[in-house]
Backbone as a ProteinNet text record, in pm:
[ID]
protein_1_A
[PRIMARY]
XXXXXXXXXXXXXXXXXXXXXXXXXXXXXXXXXXXXXXXXXXXXXXXXXXXXXXXXXXXXXXXXXXXXXXXXXXXXXXXXXXXXXXXXXXXXXXXXXXXXXXXXXXXXXXXXXXXXXXXXXXXXXXXXXXXXXXXXXXXXXXXXXXXXXXXXXXXXXXXXXXXXXXXXXXXXXXXXXXXXXXXXXXXXXXXXXXXXXXXXXXXXXXXXXXXXXXXXXXXXXXXXXXXXXX
[TERTIARY]
-83.2	-133.8	-52.3	-19.2	59.1	199.2	261.3	395.5	395.9	294.5	284.5	263.7	181.8	157.3	286.5	367	492.3	596.5	599.8	698.6	678.1	551.1	520.7	487.5	493.8	467.3	330.2	230.7	94.8	-1.8	-81.7	-188.9	-319.7	-393.4	-511.9	-614.6	-670.6	-771	-894.3	-926.1	-1043.7	-1031.4	-905.9	-882.9	-860.9	-883	-857.6	-983.3	-1096.1	-1220.5	-1243.9	-1290.9	-1321.6	-1466.5	-1533.5	-1670.5	-1663.4	-1699.8	-1692.2	-1828.2	-1831.9	-1955.4	-1956	-2064.7	-2078.3	-2156.7	-2089.2	-2148.6	-2173.8	-2295.4	-2328.6	-2246.2	-2173.8	-2084	-2160.1	-2273.2	-2357	-2502.7	-2584.4	-2724.1	-2801	-2757.4	-2831.1	-2781.9	-2687.3	-2634.8	-2726.4	-2718.9	-2804	-2767.3	-2859.5	-2833.2	-2822.7	-2859.1	-2854	-2726.7	-2635.9	-2509.3	-2396.2	-2314.8	-2205.7	-2104.7	-2086.9	-1991.1	-2031.4	-2156.3	-2204.9	-2162	-2101.7	-2068.6	-1918.2	-1885.4	-1746.7	-1731.1	-1642.8	-1625.7	-1541.7	-1588.4	-1516.9	-1495.8	-1370.1	-1338.1	-1348.6	-1417.1	-1435.4	-1354.3	-1238	-1150.3	-1169.7	-1128.9	-1138.8	-1033.7	-1065.1	-971.8	-839.7	-846.6	-725.2	-634.2	-691.9	-609.5	-539.3	-608.1	-545.6	-433.7	-456.1	-356.5	-231.1	-249.1	-134	-54.2	-123.4	-52.1	17.3	-41.6	22.6	151.9	154.8	277	388.7	356.9	459.7	508.8	415.7	452.8	550.9	522.1	607.3	743	744.2	868	958.8	901.7	982.7	984.7	868.4	861.5	911.8	939.9	994.7	1129.5	1199.7	1328.2	1312.3	1198.2	1175.8	1172.7	1125.7	1109	1233	1332.1	1453.5	1531.7	1575.2	1657.2	1794.6	1831.7	1960.3	1962.7	1849.3	1847.2	1790.4	1699.8	1642.4	1583.7	1502.2	1445.6	1318.7	1249.2	1126.9	1160.3	1075	1098.8	1111.8	1207.9	1235.7	1115.9	1043.2	934.3	797.6	786.7	657.6	611.6	499.7	455.1	350.1	305.3	196.1	247.5	174.8	196.8	338	390.8	525.1	524.8	609.8	619.6	670.8	608	644.2	617	536.1	494.4	342.2	285.7	140.3	102.9	-28.1	-72.3	-12.8	10.3	67.1	208.1	291.5	428.4	427.9	334	324.2	288.5	189.3	148	259.2	327.8	435.7	545	580.8	686.4	647.5	526.2	483.8	468.1	401.3	380.6	514.1	605.2	736.7	812.3	808.2	876	816.2	683	617.5	656	651.5	684.1	829.5	920.4	1062.1	1082.3	1010	1021.2	966.7	850.8	790.6	879.8	936.3	1026	1150.6	1188	1305	1269.6	1143	1099.9	1066.8	1048.6	1016.9	867.4	826.9	688.7	687	571.7	561.2	451	471	366.7	351.9	232.8	207.8	108.9	151.9	67.7	26.1	-103.4	-156.5	-210.2	-155.3	-194.1	-261.1	-368.8	-439.2	-475.6	-425.2	-453.8	-592	-669.3	-801.7	-789.4	-858.3	-857.5	-715.3	-627.1	-483.9	-456.2	-514.6	-488.2	-547.9	-653.3	-723.1	-657	-560	-500.2	-355.1	-306.6	-168.4	-150.4	-53.1	-23.9	54.2	1.7	63.7	202.6	217.8	346.5	453.4	417.1	511.8	548.9	450.2	477	571	547.8	632.6	775.2	788	920.9	992.7	917	974.7	1023.8	944.9	984.7	1110.5	1134.8	1255.8	1375	1356.9	1469.6	1509.3	1412.1	1441.9	1452.6	1382	1380.3	1447.5	1490.3	1571	1499.6	1368.1	1297.3	1333.3	1368.9	1410.5	1295.8	1328	1230.8	1112.3	1134.3	1018	916.1	965.9	874.7	808	885.9	831.5	719.2	738.7	636.4	512.5	533.7	418.2	337.4	406.4	336.8	262.5	322.2	255.3	126.7	134.5	16.4	-87.1	-40.6	-129.1	-205.9	-140.3	-199.7	-288.8	-250.3	-319.8	-438.5	-535	-652.4	-749.3	-744.5	-835.4	-971.3	-1074.8	-1210.9	-1280.5	-1387.4	-1464.6	-1609.1	-1695.6	-1834.5	-1864.9	-1962.5	-2001.5	-2139.7	-2152.3	-2278.4	-2334.1	-2459.4	-2524.6	-2673.5	-2718.8	-2860.3	-2908.7	-2835.7	-2872.6	-2870.5	-2815.4	-2801.3	-2654.2	-2627.7	-2491.2	-2465.7	-2352.1	-2316.4	-2263	-2243.6	-2182.2	-2033.7	-1975.6	-1834.8	-1745.5	-1645.1	-1552.8	-1410.1	-1331.4	-1189.3	-1109.3	-1020.9	-943.8	-812.3	-782.4	-657.6	-552.1	-588.6	-494	-541.5	-457.6	-494.1	-440.1	-427	-387.2	-505.7	-523.2	-640.3	-642.4	-747.6	-763.7	-816.2	-775.5	-815.2	-722.9	-621.9	-525.4	-403.7	-320.7	-197.6	-92.9	-90	11.8	-18.9	-147.5	-186.3	-116.5	-121.2	-54.4	96.6	163.1	307.6	338.4	254.8	275.6	259.9	164.2	144.3	262.8	317	431.7	552.9	573.7	683.2	659.7	535.5	497.9	529.9	514.4	533.9	663.8	751.4	873	961.4	975.7	1067.3	1011.2	884.6	827.5	905.7	951.5	1027	1157.9	1219.9	1344.8	1321.3	1208.3	1173.7	1152.3	1081.7	1052.7	1179.1	1269.9	1394.6	1476.4	1459.6	1532.7	1467.3	1355.4	1284.4	1305.8	1231.3	1244.7	1154.2	1086	989.9	1049.5	996.4	1026.6	902.7	916	796.8	772.5	649.3	614.3	491.9	486.8	381.9	308.6	181.5	104.9	18.9	61.3	-5.1	-10.4	-131.5	-143.1	-158.2	-144.4	-149	-7	17.6	151	143.3	236.6	246.7	379	371.1	490.1	501.9	613.8	633.8	751.7	728.2	835.3	840.4	960.4	977.8	1070.7	1052.3	1140.6	1134.3	1224.8	1232.2	1107.5	1059.5	940.8	971.9	1095.4	1131.1	1161.5	1240.9	1280.7	1261	1171.9	1152.9	1206.3	1320.3	1387.6	1316.8	1351.9	1297	1336.2	1456.8	1503.6	1417	1374.8	1289.5	1154.9	1097	968.8	981.1	1091.1	1112.5	1122	1191.4	1206.2	1072.8	991.4	862.2	765.5	781.3	687.6	731.5	848.4	896.9	803.8	758.9	669.8	745.5	674.2	730.3	705.4	809.5	792.3	896.7	859	952.7	1055.5	1182.2	1283.7	1259.4
-1496.6	-1540	-1479.9	-1353.7	-1287.3	-1346.1	-1371.4	-1429.6	-1569.5	-1649.1	-1783.5	-1777.9	-1684.3	-1668.8	-1638.3	-1546.8	-1510.6	-1621.5	-1689.3	-1794.1	-1914	-1953.4	-2069.6	-2031.1	-1902.1	-1853.1	-1899.5	-1885.1	-1926.2	-1811.9	-1776.8	-1679.5	-1756.9	-1749	-1831.5	-1812.7	-1925.4	-1920.7	-1841.9	-1846.7	-1775.3	-1624	-1573.8	-1430.3	-1386.2	-1478.1	-1447.4	-1408	-1400.6	-1368.3	-1216.6	-1168	-1025.5	-1009.2	-919	-883.4	-748.2	-747.3	-625.4	-557.2	-435.1	-357	-264.9	-264.3	-175.2	-52	61.5	188.2	276	326.5	414.9	543.1	577.8	692.6	823	839.5	958	914.9	984.3	944.6	954.4	1043	1060.8	969	877.5	786.8	666.6	603.3	489.8	369.4	324.2	213.4	79.5	73.3	-51.8	-62.5	35.4	32.7	4	-99	-135.2	-22	58.3	168.8	275.6	271	370.7	340.2	223.7	180.4	183.4	210.6	206	86.6	-10.2	-126.5	-92.2	-129.8	-106.8	-241.7	-280	-409.3	-401.8	-499.5	-507.9	-626.3	-599.3	-704	-720	-834.8	-856.6	-772.4	-739.6	-658.8	-732.7	-864.2	-941.8	-943.7	-959.7	-962.7	-829.6	-720.7	-589.2	-572.3	-620.6	-608.5	-688.1	-812.2	-896.2	-839.3	-798.1	-742.4	-612	-536.7	-414.6	-443	-553.8	-591.8	-624.1	-701.7	-737.4	-613.2	-523	-398.2	-319	-307.6	-229.1	-295.1	-428.2	-499.1	-514.4	-553.1	-589.5	-482.8	-426.3	-337.3	-196.8	-166.5	-35.3	-16.4	-127.3	-121.1	-60.8	-88.3	-37.9	114.5	173.7	318.3	389.8	312.7	371.5	445.3	565.3	642.3	577.7	487.3	419.9	322.1	250.9	145.7	192.6	290.9	345	234.6	147.4	36.8	75.9	176.8	220.4	321.7	332.5	430.7	571.9	645.7	779.7	871.9	857.9	950.3	885	798.6	741	811.8	883.9	966.5	900.6	781.8	719.8	633.1	637.7	548.7	559.8	679.9	700.7	822.1	816.3	926	1051.3	1165.5	1294.9	1301.8	1212	1215.4	1214.4	1274.9	1282.5	1322.9	1343.7	1396.4	1535.8	1608.1	1743.3	1738.8	1647.7	1639.5	1595.2	1507.8	1464.2	1581.9	1661.5	1777.4	1881.4	1906	2004.8	1964.3	1836.4	1787.6	1804.8	1762.2	1768.7	1913.6	1995.9	2136.7	2209.8	2181.8	2245.9	2211.5	2085.6	2045	2115.1	2130.5	2198.3	2345.8	2412.4	2555.4	2581.5	2496.9	2512.6	2494.8	2401.3	2380.1	2498.8	2551.8	2667.6	2790.5	2811.3	2924.8	2917.9	2796.9	2778.6	2790.6	2817.8	2834.9	2705.3	2598.6	2468.3	2440.9	2338.5	2291.5	2156.7	2125	2003.2	1912.4	1786.7	1687.2	1604.9	1608	1535.5	1422.8	1301.4	1183.7	1132	1115.8	1068.3	926.5	832.3	691.7	646.5	571.8	519.6	374.7	282.4	140.7	107.6	35.6	-6.5	-129.8	-127.3	-240	-284.9	-188.9	-218.2	-314.9	-290.4	-375	-514.5	-524.3	-652.8	-743.9	-694.6	-774.5	-810.6	-791.2	-825.4	-976.9	-1023.4	-1165.6	-1212.1	-1309.3	-1353.4	-1412	-1498	-1560.2	-1458.8	-1362.1	-1258.2	-1170.1	-1135.6	-1052.8	-1123.6	-1251.4	-1327.1	-1338.6	-1350.9	-1354.9	-1221.1	-1111.3	-977.1	-950.3	-988.3	-958.8	-1036.2	-1148.8	-1226	-1175.2	-1160.1	-1127.8	-981	-891.6	-748.6	-682.9	-739.2	-676.6	-762.1	-881.6	-962.8	-1016.9	-1035.9	-1092.6	-1239.5	-1281.1	-1417.6	-1516.8	-1643	-1751.7	-1737.9	-1707.5	-1698.6	-1593	-1473.7	-1366.1	-1402.7	-1460.6	-1501	-1602.3	-1701	-1803.4	-1743.4	-1647.9	-1583.9	-1505.4	-1433.1	-1356.3	-1448.9	-1563	-1659.5	-1710.2	-1740.8	-1784.3	-1672.4	-1550	-1433.4	-1408.7	-1432.1	-1399.2	-1509.3	-1634.9	-1746.1	-1794.1	-1851.5	-1908	-1805.6	-1683.3	-1579.1	-1591.4	-1555.7	-1561.4	-1427.6	-1407.1	-1284.5	-1305.3	-1225	-1214.8	-1067.3	-1040.2	-902.5	-876.3	-767	-731.7	-603.9	-608.6	-489.6	-494.2	-388.8	-373.9	-500.4	-540.5	-655.2	-789.4	-792.2	-917.6	-957.9	-1089.3	-1139.2	-1238.1	-1219.6	-1308.9	-1441.4	-1536.5	-1663.5	-1641.7	-1732.3	-1723.7	-1748.4	-1661.8	-1673.9	-1680.1	-1771.8	-1781.5	-1691.4	-1610.4	-1513.6	-1576.1	-1559.7	-1613.1	-1505.5	-1379.4	-1268.9	-1151.1	-1046.9	-925.9	-923.1	-802	-781.3	-718.7	-751.8	-702.1	-550.1	-490.6	-346.6	-317.4	-204.7	-170.9	-228.6	-304.9	-361.8	-270.8	-294.4	-217.4	-261.3	-391.6	-445.6	-422.7	-419.6	-411	-301.3	-174.9	-66.6	-88.2	-134	-158.5	-269	-372.8	-481.7	-433.2	-345.1	-294.2	-209.2	-127.2	-44.1	-131.4	-238	-330.5	-397.6	-432.2	-501.2	-417.1	-284.9	-195.6	-115.4	-152.4	-74	-58.1	-164.7	-157.6	-77.2	-33.6	51	180.6	235.4	361.2	343.6	226.7	202.5	195.4	137	130.3	270.9	354	490.1	575.1	553	629.7	613.4	502.8	477.5	545.1	612.9	680.8	831.6	906.7	1052.8	1119	1040.7	1095	1108	1206.7	1219.6	1174.8	1070.7	1014.3	1067.4	1054.2	1065.3	978.6	916.7	818.8	852.4	816.9	814.6	689.3	586.3	454.9	404.6	383.8	331.2	441.9	567.2	679.8	718.6	724.5	758.7	884.6	977.4	1099.7	1096.5	1108.2	1106.4	1240.4	1309.3	1443.2	1441.5	1496.3	1511	1656	1709.5	1847.5	1852	1954.9	1974.8	2121.2	2161.6	2300.6	2341.1	2463.6	2512.7	2557.8	2596.6	2650.4	2540.8	2445.7	2338.5	2204.8	2125.8	1990.1	1893.9	1838.9	1753.8	1620.6	1551	1418	1324.7	1345.6	1262.2	1280.9	1407.6	1435.5	1366.3	1377.5	1312.6	1161.8	1108.6	964.4	919.7	1000.4	966.2	971	1072.8	1088.4	976.6	925.1	824.5	683.1	669.2	535.5	468.7	345.9	276.6	235.5	240.4	193.6	45.2	-33.1	-177	-232.3	-336.1	-398	-480.5	-479.3	-557.2	-707.2
2498.3	2367.5	2254.2	2268.8	2164.9	2155.7	2272.4	2273.3	2212.3	2243.3	2186.9	2036	1991.1	1847.6	1772.4	1827.3	1763.1	1776.8	1892.1	1916.6	1824.6	1805.3	1722.2	1577.8	1547	1410.4	1360.7	1446.2	1410.9	1442.1	1341.7	1363.3	1363.6	1474.9	1493.8	1382.2	1336.3	1229.4	1271.8	1400.4	1450.9	1437.5	1417.8	1406.3	1261.3	1167.6	1026.2	948.7	1018.1	947.6	946.6	833.1	816.8	773.3	837.3	794.8	725.6	598.5	518.7	516.3	564.7	565.4	445	370.4	255.3	298.4	295.5	339.1	216.9	205.2	94.3	104.9	-2.6	0.7	25.4	-45.4	-27.4	-27.9	49.3	63.3	-67.6	-160	-284.6	-396.3	-365.8	-467.9	-485	-602.5	-636.2	-549.8	-467.8	-375.7	-446.8	-574.9	-650.4	-735	-724.2	-796	-697.5	-727	-636.3	-620.6	-725.4	-718.7	-618.6	-572.5	-477.6	-334.3	-313.3	-178.7	-152.2	-27.4	18.4	112.9	80.5	167.7	291.1	407.8	532.6	601.2	622	682.7	834.5	892	1037.1	1088.3	1149.5	1200.9	1351.7	1404.6	1548.4	1620.6	1744.9	1824.6	1845.4	1872.5	1899	1777.1	1658.1	1536.9	1514.8	1544.2	1531.2	1632.8	1753.3	1859.5	1825.4	1780.2	1746.1	1629.4	1524.9	1408.7	1446.3	1540.5	1587.8	1661.3	1737.3	1807.5	1709.5	1605.9	1507.3	1434.4	1406.4	1340.3	1425.3	1555.2	1644.3	1666.9	1673.9	1705.9	1584.4	1471	1354.4	1244.6	1215.1	1100.1	1129.9	1257.2	1289.3	1221.4	1193.9	1124.1	985.3	921.7	786.2	783.5	893.6	897.9	951.2	992	1047.7	940.4	973.1	880.1	859.5	951.6	941.4	824.5	803	701.8	568.5	570.9	447.6	358.8	416.7	341.6	266.3	314.6	247.3	138.5	35.1	-70.9	-14.7	-64.6	-12.8	-29.3	-139.2	-167	-148.4	-48.6	-8.3	119.2	110.5	223.6	311.1	276.1	351.6	465.8	577.6	692.3	749.8	752.1	805.2	898.3	1001.7	1095.9	1025.9	1054.7	996.7	845.9	793.2	653.9	650	544.7	535.5	393.1	370.7	241.2	217.8	326.9	314.5	257.9	307.3	255.3	109.6	72.4	-67.2	-158.3	-115.4	-196.5	-206.7	-94.7	-94.7	-193.5	-191.6	-281.1	-427.4	-465.9	-605.4	-652	-569.4	-606.3	-615.7	-525	-527.3	-654.7	-696.9	-820.2	-942.2	-942.8	-1054.8	-1058.8	-943.2	-938.7	-977	-932.8	-967.9	-1117.4	-1176.5	-1320.5	-1398.5	-1354.8	-1422.7	-1407.5	-1288.7	-1265.3	-1353.6	-1393.3	-1479.6	-1626.7	-1656.3	-1794.4	-1865.1	-1790.2	-1850.6	-1845.1	-1916.6	-1911.1	-1840.1	-1779	-1698.2	-1752.6	-1730	-1754.1	-1626.6	-1567.5	-1443.3	-1471.5	-1442	-1460.6	-1323	-1301.1	-1173.1	-1192.5	-1117.1	-1128.1	-998.5	-1012.6	-895.8	-924.2	-843.1	-861.4	-806.4	-885	-839.4	-751.4	-638.1	-543.3	-513.2	-488.4	-472.9	-358	-241.5	-124.9	-142.8	-222.5	-238.5	-340.9	-415.6	-523.5	-497.1	-374.4	-340.6	-344.6	-421.5	-432.7	-309.3	-236.5	-111.9	-133.7	-234.4	-260	-294.2	-376.8	-416	-297.4	-215.5	-97.7	-0.6	24.7	117.1	62.8	-67.8	-128.3	-113.6	-124.3	-113.1	28.5	129.4	267.7	307.3	239.6	268.7	189.2	56.4	-30.8	-25.9	-14.3	-20.8	116.5	215.8	348.1	455.9	420	509.5	632	625.6	739.2	753.5	875.4	901.3	899.4	917.9	907	1003.5	1133.7	1224.3	1181.5	1145.8	1103.5	971.6	879.3	749.6	768.1	856.8	881	946.5	1038.9	1103.6	1000.6	913.1	809.7	713.7	683.4	596.3	661.5	791.4	864.7	871.9	885.7	896.7	766.5	653.5	523.8	468.3	488.4	423.9	507	434.8	502.1	555.5	506.8	555.3	485.7	558	504.8	526.4	450.2	469.3	428.2	487.4	445.5	423.1	339	308.6	367	439	503.2	442.4	400.2	344.6	379.2	440.6	479.8	551.8	656.5	740.9	667.5	546.6	473.5	473	491.2	500.8	388.1	319	208.6	261.9	171.5	209.9	237.6	315.5	353.7	232.3	213.5	100.7	151.5	96.7	130.6	36.8	92.2	14	-33.3	-161.6	-217.7	-236.4	-215.4	-231.2	-146.5	-140.7	-68	74.2	127.3	266.2	340	468.2	542.2	553.2	500.9	516.8	656.9	710.7	845.8	950.9	907.6	1001.3	1011.3	1112.2	1128.8	1025.8	998.4	908.5	760.4	724.6	584.5	506	552.5	478.8	464	571.7	564.6	465.8	461.8	366.9	223.9	200.2	64.3	19.6	109.1	75.1	41.9	118.9	87.2	-47.5	-74.9	-198.5	-321.9	-311.2	-426.1	-416.1	-324.1	-298.4	-421	-502	-616.1	-733	-722	-827.8	-841.7	-729.9	-733.9	-809.9	-799.8	-871.7	-1021.4	-1060.9	-1202.9	-1259.1	-1182.8	-1228.7	-1230.5	-1136.2	-1132.5	-1259.4	-1329.9	-1454	-1573.4	-1552.2	-1661	-1649.7	-1730.3	-1729.9	-1627.6	-1545.4	-1450.5	-1310.4	-1235.7	-1093.8	-1016.2	-935.1	-871.4	-730.3	-687.9	-546.3	-523.4	-404.2	-376.6	-247.3	-247.9	-123.7	-127.4	-54.6	-56.7	-201.1	-255.5	-391.7	-495.3	-454.7	-549.4	-588.8	-720.6	-770.5	-856	-830.9	-909.9	-986.2	-1117.7	-1202.3	-1272.2	-1250.3	-1305.4	-1402.5	-1521.9	-1621	-1665.9	-1687.6	-1731.4	-1851.3	-1933.9	-2047.7	-2089.4	-2174	-2216.5	-2293.8	-2267	-2336.3	-2477.6	-2503.9	-2635.2	-2736.6	-2695	-2786.3	-2716.7	-2769.2	-2716.7	-2821.2	-2795	-2892.2	-2907.1	-3012.9	-3035.8	-2922.6	-2869.1	-2759.3	-2635.4	-2610.8	-2495.1	-2509.6	-2630.4	-2654.8	-2636.2	-2685.8	-2676.5	-2530.7	-2447.9	-2306.8	-2234.4	-2268.6	-2202.7	-2239.7	-2362.5	-2410.2	-2377.9	-2314.6	-2280.3	-2180.7	-2209.9	-2114.7	-1990.6	-1878.1	-1751.6	-1739.6	-1729.9	-1718.2	-1622.6	-1552.7	-1458.3	-1534.2	-1489	-1556.5	-1535.3
[MASK]
++++++++++++++++++++++++++++++++++++++++++++++++++++++++++++++++++++++++++++++++++++++++++++++++++++++++++++++++++++++++++++++++++++++++++++++++++++++++++++++++++++++++++++++++++++++++++++++++++++++++++++++++++++++++++++++++++++++

């Protein structure tokens, strides 16, 4: 079944449904507030298995040190990388700056519903143009992403079926890798600014340093420059 799925570039519609369970974050939180719940996606075993195969066969190239296709300072979902390496990098940069007599500005960015807002068309264009995925893989990913449905389950109540127009499946093997590819060029945009970046999934840390004694107008101007995509 897996070989046929990859050969014909078709992901079965029966495996595209997700049941989202809403779990109360803490027992003392207000059960009538949506912010009190954490959504957990429940995918079929077969869909996880198939996406895991594609990840192992094709996406392993992204993690190869030979090709360096993933952002250098992205610590999520990579071998020998973790939250620990992200913290070590950021703390080390701050301590080195302080030891040099400089002051630091650390900006912490967190995207809301990051995985749920990924544009399918843009993602498919990125995997072809920036990562060089050929037609068979591109078509399989298109089949994998489009036509997905979900229902939300809370306290034994089930919502009506909804067709998803964007987002990558959370809880899947491919979802995190797809999100990293989707945001890969963000590091290039930040590299052109006065900030030193580090990433962990959808969390971005931007660090800027300058002299504590004299902060020139040019330094202020660089720090205040908006980050925008070209």
